[in-house]
Coordinates of C-alpha atoms in Angstrom, one line a residue:
M1 CA -68.6 121.9 -30.6
R2 CA -65.4 123.5 -31.8
V3 CA -63.7 126.6 -30.4
V4 CA -61.9 128.8 -32.8
K5 CA -59.4 131.4 -31.7
L6 CA -59.2 134.2 -34.2
G7 CA -55.8 135.8 -34.0
G8 CA -55.8 139.6 -33.4
S9 CA -53.2 140.0 -36.2
L10 CA -55.8 138.9 -38.7
L11 CA -58.0 141.9 -38.0
D12 CA -55.5 144.1 -39.8
W13 CA -55.9 142.0 -43.0
P14 CA -58.3 143.5 -45.6
D15 CA -59.4 140.0 -46.8
I16 CA -60.5 138.8 -43.3
S17 CA -64.2 139.5 -43.9
T18 CA -64.2 137.1 -46.9
A19 CA -61.6 134.5 -45.8
L20 CA -63.1 133.8 -42.4
P21 CA -66.6 132.9 -43.6
Q22 CA -65.1 130.9 -46.5
W23 CA -62.9 128.9 -44.2
H24 CA -65.8 128.3 -41.8
A25 CA -68.1 127.1 -44.6
A26 CA -65.4 124.6 -45.7
Q27 CA -65.2 122.9 -42.2
P28 CA -67.3 120.0 -41.0
A29 CA -70.7 121.3 -39.8
M30 CA -70.9 121.8 -36.1
P31 CA -71.5 124.6 -33.6
S32 CA -68.5 126.9 -33.4
V33 CA -67.5 129.4 -30.7
L34 CA -65.0 132.1 -31.7
V35 CA -62.6 133.8 -29.3
V36 CA -61.1 136.9 -30.8
G37 CA -57.6 138.0 -29.9
G38 CA -56.6 141.5 -28.7
G39 CA -54.3 142.4 -31.6
R40 CA -53.2 146.0 -31.8
L41 CA -55.5 147.1 -29.0
A42 CA -53.8 144.7 -26.6
D43 CA -50.5 146.1 -27.7
V44 CA -51.6 149.6 -26.6
F45 CA -52.2 148.2 -23.0
R46 CA -48.8 146.5 -23.1
E47 CA -47.3 149.9 -23.7
M48 CA -49.4 151.5 -21.0
Y49 CA -48.2 148.7 -18.6
R50 CA -44.6 149.7 -19.4
L51 CA -45.1 153.4 -19.2
H52 CA -47.3 153.5 -16.0
S53 CA -46.1 150.5 -14.0
L54 CA -49.5 148.9 -13.9
S55 CA -49.8 145.6 -12.2
E56 CA -49.9 142.5 -14.5
A57 CA -53.4 141.7 -13.3
S58 CA -54.6 145.2 -14.2
A59 CA -53.0 144.9 -17.7
H60 CA -54.4 141.4 -18.1
W61 CA -58.0 142.6 -17.6
L62 CA -57.5 145.6 -19.8
C63 CA -56.3 143.3 -22.6
V64 CA -59.4 141.1 -22.0
R65 CA -61.5 144.3 -22.6
A66 CA -59.5 144.7 -25.8
M67 CA -60.6 141.2 -26.8
Q68 CA -64.2 142.1 -26.0
L69 CA -64.1 145.1 -28.2
N70 CA -62.5 143.1 -31.0
S71 CA -65.3 140.6 -30.8
H72 CA -67.6 143.4 -31.7
L73 CA -65.4 144.3 -34.6
A74 CA -65.4 140.7 -35.8
H75 CA -69.2 140.8 -35.7
A76 CA -69.2 143.9 -37.9
L77 CA -66.9 142.1 -40.3
W78 CA -69.0 138.9 -40.2
P79 CA -72.6 139.8 -39.4
A80 CA -73.8 136.2 -39.5
T81 CA -72.2 135.6 -36.2
V82 CA -74.0 136.0 -32.9
H83 CA -72.8 137.4 -29.6
L84 CA -72.5 135.0 -26.6
D85 CA -72.6 136.5 -23.1
S86 CA -72.0 133.0 -21.6
L87 CA -70.9 129.5 -22.4
A88 CA -74.5 128.3 -21.7
A89 CA -75.7 130.3 -24.7
A90 CA -73.3 128.3 -27.0
A91 CA -75.6 125.2 -26.5
R92 CA -78.2 126.9 -28.7
L93 CA -75.9 127.7 -31.6
P94 CA -76.8 126.4 -35.1
P95 CA -73.8 125.1 -37.1
E96 CA -74.2 127.8 -39.7
R97 CA -74.1 130.7 -37.2
P98 CA -70.9 130.9 -35.1
G99 CA -71.0 132.5 -31.8
L100 CA -68.6 135.3 -30.6
L101 CA -67.7 134.7 -27.0
D102 CA -67.5 137.7 -24.7
P103 CA -64.2 136.9 -22.9
W104 CA -64.9 139.4 -20.1
Q105 CA -68.2 137.9 -19.2
F106 CA -66.8 134.4 -19.5
L107 CA -63.8 135.0 -17.3
Q108 CA -65.7 137.2 -14.8
A109 CA -68.4 134.5 -14.4
E110 CA -65.7 131.9 -13.7
A111 CA -64.0 134.0 -11.2
T112 CA -67.3 134.8 -9.4
A113 CA -68.4 131.2 -9.3
S114 CA -65.1 129.8 -7.9
G115 CA -63.9 132.8 -6.0
V116 CA -60.6 132.7 -8.0
S117 CA -59.6 133.2 -11.6
A118 CA -59.2 129.9 -13.4
L119 CA -56.3 131.4 -15.4
P120 CA -53.3 133.4 -14.1
E121 CA -53.9 137.1 -14.4
C122 CA -50.5 137.9 -16.1
W123 CA -48.7 138.2 -19.4
D124 CA -48.3 134.4 -19.6
V125 CA -52.0 134.2 -20.5
T126 CA -53.4 135.7 -23.7
S127 CA -56.3 134.9 -26.0
D128 CA -54.6 131.5 -26.8
S129 CA -55.1 130.2 -23.3
I130 CA -58.4 131.9 -22.9
A131 CA -59.7 130.1 -26.0
A132 CA -58.2 126.8 -24.6
R133 CA -60.0 127.3 -21.3
A134 CA -63.3 128.0 -23.1
G135 CA -62.7 124.8 -25.1
E136 CA -62.2 122.8 -22.0
C137 CA -65.3 124.2 -20.3
L138 CA -67.4 123.5 -23.4
G139 CA -66.1 120.0 -23.9
A140 CA -65.0 121.0 -27.4
C141 CA -63.8 118.3 -29.8
E142 CA -61.1 120.6 -31.0
L143 CA -59.6 124.0 -30.6
V144 CA -58.6 125.7 -33.9
L145 CA -56.0 128.5 -33.8
L146 CA -56.5 130.8 -36.8
K147 CA -53.3 132.8 -37.2
S148 CA -51.1 134.4 -39.8
A149 CA -48.6 131.6 -39.9
L150 CA -48.0 128.0 -38.8
P151 CA -45.8 127.0 -36.0
S152 CA -42.3 125.4 -36.5
E153 CA -41.7 121.7 -36.1
P154 CA -42.0 119.7 -34.0
F155 CA -45.7 120.3 -33.9
T156 CA -46.4 119.9 -30.2
R157 CA -48.2 122.1 -27.8
A158 CA -45.1 122.4 -25.6
Y159 CA -42.8 123.4 -28.4
A160 CA -45.3 125.9 -29.7
T161 CA -45.4 127.4 -26.2
Q162 CA -41.6 127.4 -25.9
T163 CA -41.1 129.2 -29.3
G164 CA -43.8 131.9 -28.6
Y165 CA -46.2 130.7 -31.3
V166 CA -48.8 130.6 -28.5
D167 CA -48.6 132.2 -25.0
A168 CA -46.5 130.8 -22.2
F169 CA -49.4 129.2 -20.3
F170 CA -51.0 127.5 -23.4
A171 CA -49.5 124.0 -23.0
T172 CA -51.0 123.9 -19.5
A173 CA -54.4 125.4 -20.6
A174 CA -54.7 123.1 -23.5
A175 CA -53.6 119.9 -21.8
R176 CA -57.0 118.3 -21.6
L177 CA -58.2 119.3 -25.1
P178 CA -58.5 116.3 -27.5
A179 CA -57.2 118.2 -30.5
V180 CA -55.5 121.5 -31.3
R181 CA -55.4 122.5 -35.0
C182 CA -53.4 125.4 -36.3
V183 CA -54.4 127.2 -39.5
N184 CA -52.6 129.8 -41.5
L185 CA -55.7 131.7 -42.7
R186 CA -53.6 134.0 -44.9
G187 CA -52.1 131.1 -46.8
A188 CA -53.5 129.6 -50.1
N189 CA -55.9 126.8 -49.2
W190 CA -55.4 127.5 -45.5
P191 CA -52.4 125.3 -44.7
E192 CA -52.8 123.6 -41.3
C193 CA -51.2 121.2 -38.8
L194 CA -52.1 119.5 -35.6
L195 CA -50.4 120.2 -32.3
A196 CA -49.7 117.0 -30.5
A197 CA -50.2 116.9 -26.7
N198 CA -46.6 115.7 -26.1

């Protein structure tokens, strides 16, 4: 199982509907779960947070709703994908049909089961850490971060966190993942690098 975080910035790219399936077809065959970022929709809620003095927790969950909506956009752009209302549904995925995880259902189910959210409900957590948490829960062999650029060196999870390539909680959220791979989906031949644990 692999988990793929699709950066919200890629949803503004006209070539995404061809580049994403092409990239997936070029990967080693295994079931894949996609977590789609909030992109511009999340930015709207950041502005609403500033204007209306919302709590960070309220803004966090509104941004999760933006991710949920963007997962439906991703399905419209790539109809071969299937919607996943739970992590359990990922067990039935064939390698050729990636699943789009509903982040709201996933995080709400976790919070209901344990009585507390597994991730902080604040701006330190975005789709990067949510994808990392899904990867940990699924026992994924890797997390792939599909973005519009690669991080700067040194290629470590801590440095990527410090420089803002990923969110502020990511190094903690991804600590138990065996591999984190970054891919510049906009680049020719999809340049990539691995983010070391240390």
